[in-house]
Amino acid sequence: LAASGGAAPRLAPELAGEDLLSAIEEQIIPRLVLAHRSDDDLATICEDTRPPPSQEEIAAFADLAVAQDLPKLLERVEEFMNAGLSLETTLLDLITPAAHCLGDEWMEDRRSFADVGLGLAALQRGVGTLGRDRARLADPAPGSRGPVVLTAAPGESHILAIQVAGELPPAHGSA
């Protein structure tokens, strides 16, 4: 601040409003998650019994979300996890890219706004169901300080990233 004469730094005009929210949701949060993975986390992301989902699998998963078939969506998640994907990989490398896929398809006029909204709602319900199931089955981590409350800014409707971040397993040593 001293170098700028004491004035608070200003955001570039291109990062105002929706662009800023989009940048945070699409660039900053995923980079923070990736930056805070430890080598131990990387070793457990995929047990080498199943590679991360392919682009075709992600697109098919996005189609399931648009179809609003939550039981089939959760069944597909279970198939991925039974084949060796961790919860973290499922959230970051399947569900998050499926949401991006829906947005990209809307931008390319291959999906309607309604389809994208329905698909994102199904993905959010799926993440919520995964979180409730995990919470019901999991033992509290040793040394855990309890839950953390995450929320979106008032008026923000893009909450999938917050929901995914809330369901990620705690990083080693950060319980």
GROMACS .gro file of N, CA and C in nm:
model
  525
    1LEU      N    1   0.081  -0.120   0.000
    1LEU     CA    2   0.000   0.000   0.000
    1LEU      C    3   0.085   0.126   0.000
    2ALA      N    4   0.201   0.120   0.064
    2ALA     CA    5   0.285   0.238   0.069
    2ALA      C    6   0.331   0.277  -0.070
    3ALA      N    7   0.364   0.180  -0.154
    3ALA     CA    8   0.411   0.208  -0.289
    3ALA      C    9   0.302   0.271  -0.374
    4SER      N   10   0.177   0.247  -0.341
    4SER     CA   11   0.068   0.304  -0.419
    4SER      C   12   0.011   0.429  -0.353
    5GLY      N   13   0.087   0.490  -0.263
    5GLY     CA   14   0.041   0.611  -0.199
    5GLY      C   15  -0.066   0.587  -0.094
    6GLY      N   16  -0.075   0.466  -0.041
    6GLY     CA   17  -0.171   0.436   0.063
    6GLY      C   18  -0.309   0.398   0.011
    7ALA      N   19  -0.330   0.406  -0.118
    7ALA     CA   20  -0.462   0.373  -0.174
    7ALA      C   21  -0.478   0.221  -0.182
    8ALA      N   22  -0.599   0.177  -0.158
    8ALA     CA   23  -0.628   0.034  -0.169
    8ALA      C   24  -0.615  -0.010  -0.314
    9PRO      N   25  -0.563  -0.131  -0.338
    9PRO     CA   26  -0.550  -0.178  -0.476
    9PRO      C   27  -0.688  -0.190  -0.539
   10ARG      N   28  -0.697  -0.158  -0.667
   10ARG     CA   29  -0.824  -0.164  -0.740
   10ARG      C   30  -0.821  -0.282  -0.835
   11LEU      N   31  -0.937  -0.342  -0.851
   11LEU     CA   32  -0.950  -0.452  -0.946
   11LEU      C   33  -0.954  -0.395  -1.087
   12ALA      N   34  -0.897  -0.470  -1.179
   12ALA     CA   35  -0.907  -0.432  -1.319
   12ALA      C   36  -1.054  -0.433  -1.360
   13PRO      N   37  -1.096  -0.339  -1.443
   13PRO     CA   38  -1.238  -0.333  -1.482
   13PRO      C   39  -1.289  -0.464  -1.541
   14GLU      N   40  -1.202  -0.539  -1.609
   14GLU     CA   41  -1.248  -0.664  -1.668
   14GLU      C   42  -1.276  -0.772  -1.564
   15LEU      N   43  -1.238  -0.750  -1.438
   15LEU     CA   44  -1.265  -0.847  -1.333
   15LEU      C   45  -1.379  -0.803  -1.241
   16ALA      N   46  -1.457  -0.709  -1.285
   16ALA     CA   47  -1.567  -0.659  -1.202
   16ALA      C   48  -1.688  -0.752  -1.214
   17GLY      N   49  -1.771  -0.754  -1.109
   17GLY     CA   50  -1.899  -0.824  -1.112
   17GLY      C   51  -1.890  -0.971  -1.145
   18GLU      N   52  -1.967  -1.012  -1.246
   18GLU     CA   53  -1.976  -1.152  -1.284
   18GLU      C   54  -1.841  -1.210  -1.325
   19ASP      N   55  -1.756  -1.129  -1.390
   19ASP     CA   56  -1.625  -1.178  -1.431
   19ASP      C   57  -1.540  -1.216  -1.310
   20LEU      N   58  -1.550  -1.137  -1.204
   20LEU     CA   59  -1.475  -1.168  -1.083
   20LEU      C   60  -1.524  -1.298  -1.021
   21LEU      N   61  -1.656  -1.313  -1.011
   21LEU     CA   62  -1.712  -1.437  -0.955
   21LEU      C   63  -1.672  -1.557  -1.039
   22SER      N   64  -1.677  -1.541  -1.169
   22SER     CA   65  -1.639  -1.649  -1.259
   22SER      C   66  -1.491  -1.684  -1.241
   23ALA      N   67  -1.407  -1.582  -1.231
   23ALA     CA   68  -1.263  -1.607  -1.213
   23ALA      C   69  -1.236  -1.680  -1.082
   24ILE      N   70  -1.304  -1.641  -0.976
   24ILE     CA   71  -1.286  -1.707  -0.846
   24ILE      C   72  -1.331  -1.853  -0.855
   25GLU      N   73  -1.450  -1.874  -0.913
   25GLU     CA   74  -1.508  -2.008  -0.919
   25GLU      C   75  -1.432  -2.100  -1.013
   26GLU      N   76  -1.389  -2.049  -1.128
   26GLU     CA   77  -1.330  -2.134  -1.230
   26GLU      C   78  -1.178  -2.140  -1.224
   27GLN      N   79  -1.113  -2.040  -1.164
   27GLN     CA   80  -0.967  -2.037  -1.165
   27GLN      C   81  -0.906  -2.047  -1.025
   28ILE      N   82  -0.951  -1.962  -0.935
   28ILE     CA   83  -0.885  -1.952  -0.805
   28ILE      C   84  -0.914  -2.072  -0.716
   29ILE      N   85  -1.041  -2.109  -0.697
   29ILE     CA   86  -1.074  -2.221  -0.608
   29ILE      C   87  -1.010  -2.351  -0.657
   30PRO      N   88  -1.024  -2.387  -0.786
   30PRO     CA   89  -0.958  -2.512  -0.828
   30PRO      C   90  -0.806  -2.507  -0.810
   31ARG      N   91  -0.744  -2.392  -0.834
   31ARG     CA   92  -0.598  -2.383  -0.816
   31ARG      C   93  -0.558  -2.394  -0.670
   32LEU      N   94  -0.638  -2.335  -0.580
   32LEU     CA   95  -0.609  -2.349  -0.437
   32LEU      C   96  -0.619  -2.494  -0.393
   33VAL      N   97  -0.722  -2.564  -0.440
   33VAL     CA   98  -0.738  -2.705  -0.406
   33VAL      C   99  -0.618  -2.784  -0.455
   34LEU      N  100  -0.578  -2.761  -0.580
   34LEU     CA  101  -0.465  -2.835  -0.636
   34LEU      C  102  -0.335  -2.798  -0.565
   35ALA      N  103  -0.318  -2.671  -0.530
   35ALA     CA  104  -0.195  -2.626  -0.466
   35ALA      C  105  -0.177  -2.685  -0.327
   36HIS      N  106  -0.288  -2.718  -0.260
   36HIS     CA  107  -0.280  -2.768  -0.123
   36HIS      C  108  -0.284  -2.919  -0.114
   37ARG      N  109  -0.278  -2.986  -0.228
   37ARG     CA  110  -0.265  -3.132  -0.224
   37ARG      C  111  -0.122  -3.166  -0.187
   38SER      N  112  -0.103  -3.260  -0.098
   38SER     CA  113   0.032  -3.303  -0.062
   38SER      C  114   0.069  -3.424  -0.148
   39ASP      N  115   0.194  -3.465  -0.141
   39ASP     CA  116   0.236  -3.584  -0.216
   39ASP      C  117   0.155  -3.706  -0.172
   40ASP      N  118   0.122  -3.715  -0.043
   40ASP     CA  119   0.040  -3.826   0.006
   40ASP      C  120  -0.098  -3.821  -0.058
   41ASP      N  121  -0.154  -3.701  -0.072
   41ASP     CA  122  -0.285  -3.687  -0.137
   41ASP      C  123  -0.278  -3.735  -0.281
   42LEU      N  124  -0.170  -3.697  -0.351
   42LEU     CA  125  -0.157  -3.737  -0.491
   42LEU      C  126  -0.148  -3.889  -0.504
   43ALA      N  127  -0.087  -3.953  -0.408
   43ALA     CA  128  -0.074  -4.098  -0.413
   43ALA      C  129  -0.208  -4.168  -0.393
   44THR      N  130  -0.300  -4.104  -0.322
   44THR     CA  131  -0.428  -4.169  -0.294
   44THR      C  132  -0.542  -4.121  -0.382
   45ILE      N  133  -0.515  -4.026  -0.472
   45ILE     CA  134  -0.622  -3.975  -0.558
   45ILE      C  135  -0.680  -4.088  -0.642
   46CYS      N  136  -0.596  -4.168  -0.700
   46CYS     CA  137  -0.642  -4.282  -0.777
   46CYS      C  138  -0.551  -4.399  -0.740
   47GLU      N  139  -0.612  -4.507  -0.708
   47GLU     CA  140  -0.539  -4.622  -0.659
   47GLU      C  141  -0.472  -4.700  -0.772
   48ASP      N  142  -0.459  -4.639  -0.888
   48ASP     CA  143  -0.403  -4.703  -1.007
   48ASP      C  144  -0.488  -4.820  -1.054
   49THR      N  145  -0.606  -4.835  -0.998
   49THR     CA  146  -0.697  -4.938  -1.048
   49THR      C  147  -0.792  -4.877  -1.150
   50ARG      N  148  -0.793  -4.746  -1.157
   50ARG     CA  149  -0.882  -4.678  -1.251
   50ARG      C  150  -0.826  -4.539  -1.281
   51PRO      N  151  -0.802  -4.508  -1.407
   51PRO     CA  152  -0.755  -4.372  -1.439
   51PRO      C  153  -0.868  -4.271  -1.418
   52PRO      N  154  -0.834  -4.144  -1.410
   52PRO     CA  155  -0.938  -4.041  -1.398
   52PRO      C  156  -1.035  -4.049  -1.516
   53PRO      N  157  -1.155  -3.998  -1.499
   53PRO     CA  158  -1.255  -4.005  -1.607
   53PRO      C  159  -1.207  -3.937  -1.735
   54SER      N  160  -1.244  -3.997  -1.847
   54SER     CA  161  -1.211  -3.941  -1.979
   54SER      C  162  -1.310  -3.830  -2.014
   55GLN      N  163  -1.279  -3.754  -2.117
   55GLN     CA  164  -1.370  -3.649  -2.163
   55GLN      C  165  -1.505  -3.709  -2.202
   56GLU      N  166  -1.503  -3.827  -2.263
   56GLU     CA  167  -1.628  -3.893  -2.304
   56GLU      C  168  -1.710  -3.932  -2.181
   57GLU      N  169  -1.644  -3.983  -2.078
   57GLU     CA  170  -1.715  -4.020  -1.955
   57GLU      C  171  -1.772  -3.897  -1.886
   58ILE      N  172  -1.698  -3.788  -1.888
   58ILE     CA  173  -1.745  -3.664  -1.827
   58ILE      C  174  -1.868  -3.613  -1.902
   59ALA      N  175  -1.863  -3.614  -2.036
   59ALA     CA  176  -1.976  -3.568  -2.116
   59ALA      C  177  -2.099  -3.657  -2.092
   60ALA      N  178  -2.078  -3.788  -2.082
   60ALA     CA  179  -2.191  -3.879  -2.055
   60ALA      C  180  -2.248  -3.853  -1.916
   61PHE      N  181  -2.161  -3.821  -1.821
   61PHE     CA  182  -2.206  -3.790  -1.685
   61PHE      C  183  -2.288  -3.660  -1.686
   62ALA      N  184  -2.244  -3.562  -1.764
   62ALA     CA  185  -2.319  -3.437  -1.777
   62ALA      C  186  -2.457  -3.464  -1.837
   63ASP      N  187  -2.464  -3.555  -1.935
   63ASP     CA  188  -2.593  -3.592  -1.994
   63ASP      C  189  -2.685  -3.654  -1.889
   64LEU      N  190  -2.629  -3.738  -1.802
   64LEU     CA  191  -2.709  -3.796  -1.692
   64LEU      C  192  -2.763  -3.688  -1.600
   65ALA      N  193  -2.682  -3.588  -1.574
   65ALA     CA  194  -2.726  -3.480  -1.486
   65ALA      C  195  -2.843  -3.404  -1.549
   66VAL      N  196  -2.833  -3.377  -1.678
   66VAL     CA  197  -2.941  -3.305  -1.746
   66VAL      C  198  -3.069  -3.389  -1.747
   67ALA      N  199  -3.055  -3.520  -1.755
   67ALA     CA  200  -3.172  -3.609  -1.755
   67ALA      C  201  -3.241  -3.613  -1.618
   68GLN      N  202  -3.178  -3.556  -1.515
   68GLN     CA  203  -3.237  -3.549  -1.380
   68GLN      C  204  -3.262  -3.686  -1.319
   69ASP      N  205  -3.179  -3.784  -1.354
   69ASP     CA  206  -3.194  -3.919  -1.301
   69ASP      C  207  -3.094  -3.936  -1.187
   70LEU      N  208  -3.130  -3.884  -1.068
   70LEU     CA  209  -3.038  -3.886  -0.954
   70LEU      C  210  -2.995  -4.027  -0.916
   71PRO      N  211  -3.085  -4.126  -0.912
   71PRO     CA  212  -3.038  -4.261  -0.878
   71PRO      C  213  -2.931  -4.313  -0.977
   72LYS      N  214  -2.951  -4.289  -1.106
   72LYS     CA  215  -2.853  -4.333  -1.206
   72LYS      C  216  -2.724  -4.254  -1.192
   73LEU      N  217  -2.735  -4.125  -1.164
   73LEU     CA  218  -2.618  -4.040  -1.144
   73LEU      C  219  -2.534  -4.092  -1.027
   74LEU      N  220  -2.601  -4.122  -0.915
   74LEU     CA  221  -2.530  -4.173  -0.797
   74LEU      C  222  -2.475  -4.313  -0.821
   75GLU      N  223  -2.548  -4.392  -0.898
   75GLU     CA  224  -2.499  -4.526  -0.933
   75GLU      C  225  -2.370  -4.516  -1.014
   76ARG      N  226  -2.365  -4.418  -1.106
   76ARG     CA  227  -2.244  -4.399  -1.188
   76ARG      C  228  -2.128  -4.352  -1.101
   77VAL      N  229  -2.155  -4.263  -1.005
   77VAL     CA  230  -2.051  -4.218  -0.912
   77VAL      C  231  -1.997  -4.338  -0.834
   78GLU      N  232  -2.089  -4.422  -0.787
   78GLU     CA  233  -2.048  -4.540  -0.712
   78GLU      C  234  -1.962  -4.633  -0.797
   79GLU      N  235  -1.996  -4.646  -0.925
   79GLU     CA  236  -1.914  -4.730  -1.016
   79GLU      C  237  -1.772  -4.675  -1.026
   80PHE      N  238  -1.760  -4.543  -1.042
   80PHE     CA  239  -1.627  -4.481  -1.050
   80PHE      C  240  -1.549  -4.504  -0.921
   81MET      N  241  -1.616  -4.486  -0.806
   81MET     CA  242  -1.546  -4.500  -0.679
   81MET      C  243  -1.511  -4.647  -0.652
   82ASN      N  244  -1.600  -4.739  -0.687
   82ASN     CA  245  -1.570  -4.881  -0.670
   82ASN      C  246  -1.455  -4.926  -0.760
   83ALA      N  247  -1.435  -4.855  -0.870
   83ALA     CA  248  -1.326  -4.889  -0.962
   83ALA      C  249  -1.193  -4.828  -0.919
   84GLY      N  250  -1.192  -4.750  -0.810
   84GLY     CA  251  -1.065  -4.700  -0.759
   84GLY      C  252  -1.052  -4.550  -0.747
   85LEU      N  253  -1.154  -4.472  -0.782
   85LEU     CA  254  -1.145  -4.327  -0.765
   85LEU      C  255  -1.177  -4.290  -0.621
   86SER      N  256  -1.101  -4.197  -0.566
   86SER     CA  257  -1.130  -4.147  -0.431
   86SER      C  258  -1.245  -4.047  -0.439
   87LEU      N  259  -1.297  -4.011  -0.325
   87LEU     CA  260  -1.401  -3.909  -0.321
   87LEU      C  261  -1.349  -3.778  -0.380
   88GLU      N  262  -1.226  -3.742  -0.343
   88GLU     CA  263  -1.167  -3.617  -0.393
   88GLU      C  264  -1.158  -3.617  -0.545
   89THR      N  265  -1.110  -3.726  -0.603
   89THR     CA  266  -1.098  -3.734  -0.748
   89THR      C  267  -1.236  -3.731  -0.813
   90THR      N  268  -1.331  -3.798  -0.753
   90THR     CA  269  -1.467  -3.797  -0.806
   90THR      C  270  -1.522  -3.656  -0.808
   91LEU      N  271  -1.501  -3.581  -0.701
   91LEU     CA  272  -1.550  -3.444  -0.695
   91LEU      C  273  -1.477  -3.352  -0.792
   92LEU      N  274  -1.344  -3.361  -0.795
   92LEU     CA  275  -1.264  -3.267  -0.873
   92LEU      C  276  -1.246  -3.306  -1.018
   93ASP      N  277  -1.247  -3.435  -1.049
   93ASP     CA  278  -1.217  -3.479  -1.185
   93ASP      C  279  -1.336  -3.539  -1.258
   94LEU      N  280  -1.453  -3.544  -1.194
   94LEU     CA  281  -1.574  -3.592  -1.260
   94LEU      C  282  -1.686  -3.489  -1.248
   95ILE      N  283  -1.726  -3.457  -1.125
   95ILE     CA  284  -1.842  -3.370  -1.106
   95ILE      C  285  -1.811  -3.227  -1.148
   96THR      N  286  -1.697  -3.172  -1.107
   96THR     CA  287  -1.663  -3.036  -1.144
   96THR      C  288  -1.647  -3.021  -1.296
   97PRO      N  289  -1.573  -3.111  -1.363
   97PRO     CA  290  -1.565  -3.098  -1.509
   97PRO      C  291  -1.700  -3.119  -1.580
   98ALA      N  292  -1.789  -3.200  -1.521
   98ALA     CA  293  -1.922  -3.216  -1.581
   98ALA      C  294  -1.997  -3.083  -1.577
   99ALA      N  295  -1.983  -3.009  -1.467
   99ALA     CA  296  -2.047  -2.877  -1.458
   99ALA      C  297  -1.987  -2.782  -1.562
  100HIS      N  298  -1.855  -2.786  -1.577
  100HIS     CA  299  -1.789  -2.703  -1.678
  100HIS      C  300  -1.835  -2.742  -1.818
  101CYS      N  301  -1.851  -2.872  -1.841
  101CYS     CA  302  -1.897  -2.923  -1.970
  101CYS      C  303  -2.034  -2.864  -2.003
  102LEU      N  304  -2.125  -2.863  -1.906
  102LEU     CA  305  -2.257  -2.806  -1.928
  102LEU      C  306  -2.248  -2.658  -1.964
  103GLY      N  307  -2.164  -2.585  -1.892
  103GLY     CA  308  -2.146  -2.442  -1.922
  103GLY      C  309  -2.087  -2.419  -2.059
  104ASP      N  310  -1.987  -2.501  -2.095
  104ASP     CA  311  -1.927  -2.488  -2.228
  104ASP      C  312  -2.028  -2.517  -2.338
  105GLU      N  313  -2.109  -2.621  -2.317
  105GLU     CA  314  -2.210  -2.655  -2.417
  105GLU      C  315  -2.314  -2.545  -2.430
  106TRP      N  316  -2.347  -2.478  -2.320
  106TRP     CA  317  -2.440  -2.365  -2.327
  106TRP      C  318  -2.378  -2.250  -2.406
  107MET      N  319  -2.250  -2.223  -2.378
  107MET     CA  320  -2.181  -2.114  -2.449
  107MET      C  321  -2.173  -2.141  -2.600
  108GLU      N  322  -2.168  -2.270  -2.636
  108GLU     CA  323  -2.162  -2.309  -2.777
  108GLU      C  324  -2.301  -2.333  -2.836
  109ASP      N  325  -2.405  -2.297  -2.762
  109ASP     CA  326  -2.545  -2.315  -2.805
  109ASP      C  327  -2.581  -2.461  -2.833
  110ARG      N  328  -2.521  -2.551  -2.757
  110ARG     CA  329  -2.556  -2.692  -2.769
  110ARG      C  330  -2.646  -2.738  -2.654
  111ARG      N  331  -2.666  -2.653  -2.555
  111ARG     CA  332  -2.756  -2.679  -2.442
  111ARG      C  333  -2.835  -2.552  -2.415
  112SER      N  334  -2.958  -2.571  -2.371
  112SER     CA  335  -3.039  -2.456  -2.333
  112SER      C  336  -3.002  -2.414  -2.191
  113PHE      N  337  -3.038  -2.293  -2.157
  113PHE     CA  338  -3.016  -2.243  -2.021
  113PHE      C  339  -3.088  -2.333  -1.921
  114ALA      N  340  -3.209  -2.377  -1.958
  114ALA     CA  341  -3.287  -2.465  -1.869
  114ALA      C  342  -3.215  -2.598  -1.848
  115ASP      N  343  -3.160  -2.656  -1.955
  115ASP     CA  344  -3.086  -2.782  -1.942
  115ASP      C  345  -2.967  -2.767  -1.848
  116VAL      N  346  -2.895  -2.656  -1.864
  116VAL     CA  347  -2.778  -2.632  -1.778
  116VAL      C  348  -2.822  -2.618  -1.633
  117GLY      N  349  -2.928  -2.541  -1.610
  117GLY     CA  350  -2.979  -2.524  -1.474
  117GLY      C  351  -3.022  -2.654  -1.412
  118LEU      N  352  -3.095  -2.736  -1.489
  118LEU     CA  353  -3.139  -2.867  -1.438
  118LEU      C  354  -3.019  -2.959  -1.411
  119GLY      N  355  -2.923  -2.956  -1.502
  119GLY     CA  356  -2.804  -3.040  -1.484
  119GLY      C  357  -2.724  -3.001  -1.361
  120LEU      N  358  -2.705  -2.871  -1.341
  120LEU     CA  359  -2.631  -2.824  -1.224
  120LEU      C  360  -2.705  -2.857  -1.095
  121ALA      N  361  -2.838  -2.846  -1.099
  121ALA     CA  362  -2.918  -2.881  -0.981
  121ALA      C  363  -2.900  -3.029  -0.947
  122ALA      N  364  -2.899  -3.115  -1.049
  122ALA     CA  365  -2.878  -3.258  -1.025
  122ALA      C  366  -2.739  -3.284  -0.968
  123LEU      N  367  -2.638  -3.215  -1.021
  123LEU     CA  368  -2.501  -3.232  -0.968
  123LEU      C  369  -2.495  -3.186  -0.823
  124GLN      N  370  -2.561  -3.076  -0.790
  124GLN     CA  371  -2.563  -3.028  -0.652
  124GLN      C  372  -2.632  -3.127  -0.560
  125ARG      N  373  -2.744  -3.184  -0.604
  125ARG     CA  374  -2.811  -3.286  -0.522
  125ARG      C  375  -2.721  -3.407  -0.504
  126GLY      N  376  -2.649  -3.445  -0.609
  126GLY     CA  377  -2.557  -3.558  -0.601
  126GLY      C  378  -2.445  -3.533  -0.502
  127VAL      N  379  -2.386  -3.414  -0.506
  127VAL     CA  380  -2.278  -3.381  -0.412
  127VAL      C  381  -2.333  -3.380  -0.270
  128GLY      N  382  -2.452  -3.325  -0.251
  128GLY     CA  383  -2.514  -3.324  -0.118
  128GLY      C  384  -2.538  -3.464  -0.066
  129THR      N  385  -2.584  -3.553  -0.153
  129THR     CA  386  -2.608  -3.692  -0.114
  129THR      C  387  -2.478  -3.762  -0.078
  130LEU      N  388  -2.373  -3.738  -0.158
  130LEU     CA  389  -2.242  -3.797  -0.126
  130LEU      C  390  -2.193  -3.750   0.010
  131GLY      N  391  -2.209  -3.621   0.036
  131GLY     CA  392  -2.164  -3.564   0.163
  131GLY      C  393  -2.240  -3.621   0.281
  132ARG      N  394  -2.372  -3.635   0.268
  132ARG     CA  395  -2.451  -3.692   0.378
  132ARG      C  396  -2.413  -3.837   0.403
  133ASP      N  397  -2.392  -3.913   0.294
  133ASP     CA  398  -2.352  -4.053   0.310
  133ASP      C  399  -2.215  -4.063   0.377
  134ARG      N  400  -2.121  -3.980   0.336
  134ARG     CA  401  -1.986  -3.982   0.392
  134ARG      C  402  -1.991  -3.942   0.539
  135ALA      N  403  -2.069  -3.840   0.571
  135ALA     CA  404  -2.078  -3.793   0.710
  135ALA      C  405  -2.139  -3.900   0.800
  136ARG      N  406  -2.236  -3.973   0.747
  136ARG     CA  407  -2.303  -4.076   0.826
  136ARG      C  408  -2.209  -4.193   0.853
  137LEU      N  409  -2.122  -4.225   0.757
  137LEU     CA  410  -2.036  -4.343   0.769
  137LEU      C  411  -1.900  -4.315   0.832
  138ALA      N  412  -1.855  -4.191   0.827
  138ALA     CA  413  -1.719  -4.158   0.868
  138ALA      C  414  -1.708  -4.139   1.019
  139ASP      N  415  -1.593  -4.180   1.070
  139ASP     CA  416  -1.559  -4.148   1.208
  139ASP      C  417  -1.492  -4.011   1.208
  140PRO      N  418  -1.511  -3.931   1.313
  140PRO     CA  419  -1.443  -3.802   1.317
  140PRO      C  420  -1.291  -3.822   1.313
  141ALA      N  421  -1.224  -3.735   1.241
  141ALA     CA  422  -1.078  -3.743   1.232
  141ALA      C  423  -1.017  -3.713   1.368
  142PRO      N  424  -0.910  -3.785   1.404
  142PRO     CA  425  -0.844  -3.755   1.532
  142PRO      C  426  -0.795  -3.610   1.531
  143GLY      N  427  -0.821  -3.539   1.637
  143GLY     CA  428  -0.777  -3.400   1.646
  143GLY      C  429  -0.865  -3.304   1.569
  144SER      N  430  -0.977  -3.352   1.517
  144SER     CA  431  -1.066  -3.266   1.439
  144SER      C  432  -1.121  -3.155   1.527
  145ARG      N  433  -1.129  -3.037   1.470
  145ARG     CA  434  -1.182  -2.922   1.544
  145ARG      C  435  -1.329  -2.898   1.515
  146GLY      N  436  -1.392  -2.987   1.443
  146GLY     CA  437  -1.533  -2.971   1.413
  146GLY      C  438  -1.557  -2.919   1.273
  147PRO      N  439  -1.684  -2.894   1.243
  147PRO     CA  440  -1.718  -2.854   1.107
  147PRO      C  441  -1.677  -2.711   1.075
  148VAL      N  442  -1.666  -2.685   0.947
  148VAL     CA  443  -1.639  -2.551   0.895
  148VAL      C  444  -1.760  -2.513   0.812
  149VAL      N  445  -1.807  -2.391   0.827
  149VAL     CA  446  -1.922  -2.344   0.751
  149VAL      C  447  -1.873  -2.267   0.630
  150LEU      N  448  -1.915  -2.310   0.512
  150LEU     CA  449  -1.884  -2.241   0.387
  150LEU      C  450  -2.013  -2.189   0.329
  151THR      N  451  -2.010  -2.071   0.272
  151THR     CA  452  -2.131  -2.015   0.213
  151THR      C  453  -2.094  -1.928   0.094
  152ALA      N  454  -2.190  -1.906   0.009
  152ALA     CA  455  -2.171  -1.817  -0.105
  152ALA      C  456  -2.207  -1.675  -0.063
  153ALA      N  457  -2.157  -1.579  -0.139
  153ALA     CA  458  -2.190  -1.439  -0.114
  153ALA      C  459  -2.339  -1.416  -0.135
  154PRO      N  460  -2.397  -1.321  -0.066
  154PRO     CA  461  -2.540  -1.292  -0.085
  154PRO      C  462  -2.571  -1.267  -0.233
  155GLY      N  463  -2.677  -1.331  -0.279
  155GLY     CA  464  -2.719  -1.315  -0.418
  155GLY      C  465  -2.648  -1.405  -0.517
  156GLU      N  466  -2.545  -1.476  -0.472
  156GLU     CA  467  -2.470  -1.564  -0.562
  156GLU      C  468  -2.546  -1.694  -0.581
  157SER      N  469  -2.567  -1.733  -0.705
  157SER     CA  470  -2.640  -1.856  -0.733
  157SER      C  471  -2.548  -1.970  -0.775
  158HIS      N  472  -2.420  -1.941  -0.799
  158HIS     CA  473  -2.325  -2.045  -0.839
  158HIS      C  474  -2.263  -2.104  -0.713
  159ILE      N  475  -2.324  -2.212  -0.662
  159ILE     CA  476  -2.279  -2.266  -0.533
  159ILE      C  477  -2.215  -2.403  -0.544
  160LEU      N  478  -2.208  -2.460  -0.663
  160LEU     CA  479  -2.152  -2.595  -0.676
  160LEU      C  480  -2.007  -2.600  -0.628
  161ALA      N  481  -1.927  -2.499  -0.659
  161ALA     CA  482  -1.786  -2.499  -0.617
  161ALA      C  483  -1.774  -2.498  -0.465
  162ILE      N  484  -1.858  -2.422  -0.397
  162ILE     CA  485  -1.857  -2.418  -0.250
  162ILE      C  486  -1.899  -2.554  -0.195
  163GLN      N  487  -1.999  -2.613  -0.259
  163GLN     CA  488  -2.048  -2.743  -0.213
  163GLN      C  489  -1.940  -2.849  -0.231
  164VAL      N  490  -1.871  -2.848  -0.345
  164VAL     CA  491  -1.763  -2.944  -0.370
  164VAL      C  492  -1.651  -2.922  -0.267
  165ALA      N  493  -1.612  -2.798  -0.245
  165ALA     CA  494  -1.506  -2.769  -0.147
  165ALA      C  495  -1.545  -2.819  -0.008
  166GLY      N  496  -1.671  -2.807   0.026
  166GLY     CA  497  -1.717  -2.853   0.157
  166GLY      C  498  -1.715  -3.003   0.174
  167GLU      N  499  -1.721  -3.076   0.063
  167GLU     CA  500  -1.722  -3.222   0.070
  167GLU      C  501  -1.585  -3.284   0.054
  168LEU      N  502  -1.484  -3.204   0.019
  168LEU     CA  503  -1.350  -3.260   0.004
  168LEU      C  504  -1.298  -3.309   0.138
  169PRO      N  505  -1.231  -3.423   0.136
  169PRO     CA  506  -1.171  -3.471   0.261
  169PRO      C  507  -1.067  -3.371   0.309
  170PRO      N  508  -1.051  -3.355   0.440
  170PRO     CA  509  -0.950  -3.260   0.489
  170PRO      C  510  -0.812  -3.303   0.446
  171ALA      N  511  -0.727  -3.207   0.416
  171ALA     CA  512  -0.589  -3.235   0.378
  171ALA      C  513  -0.516  -3.290   0.501
  172HIS      N  514  -0.413  -3.369   0.475
  172HIS     CA  515  -0.336  -3.425   0.585
  172HIS      C  516  -0.282  -3.314   0.672
  173GLY      N  517  -0.302  -3.324   0.801
  173GLY     CA  518  -0.250  -3.226   0.895
  173GLY      C  519  -0.335  -3.102   0.908
  174SER      N  520  -0.451  -3.097   0.838
  174SER     CA  521  -0.534  -2.976   0.849
  174SER      C  522  -0.666  -3.003   0.917
  175ALA      N  523  -0.680  -3.117   0.984
  175ALA     CA  524  -0.805  -3.153   1.050
  175ALA      C  525  -0.839  -3.056   1.160
   0.00000   0.00000   0.00000
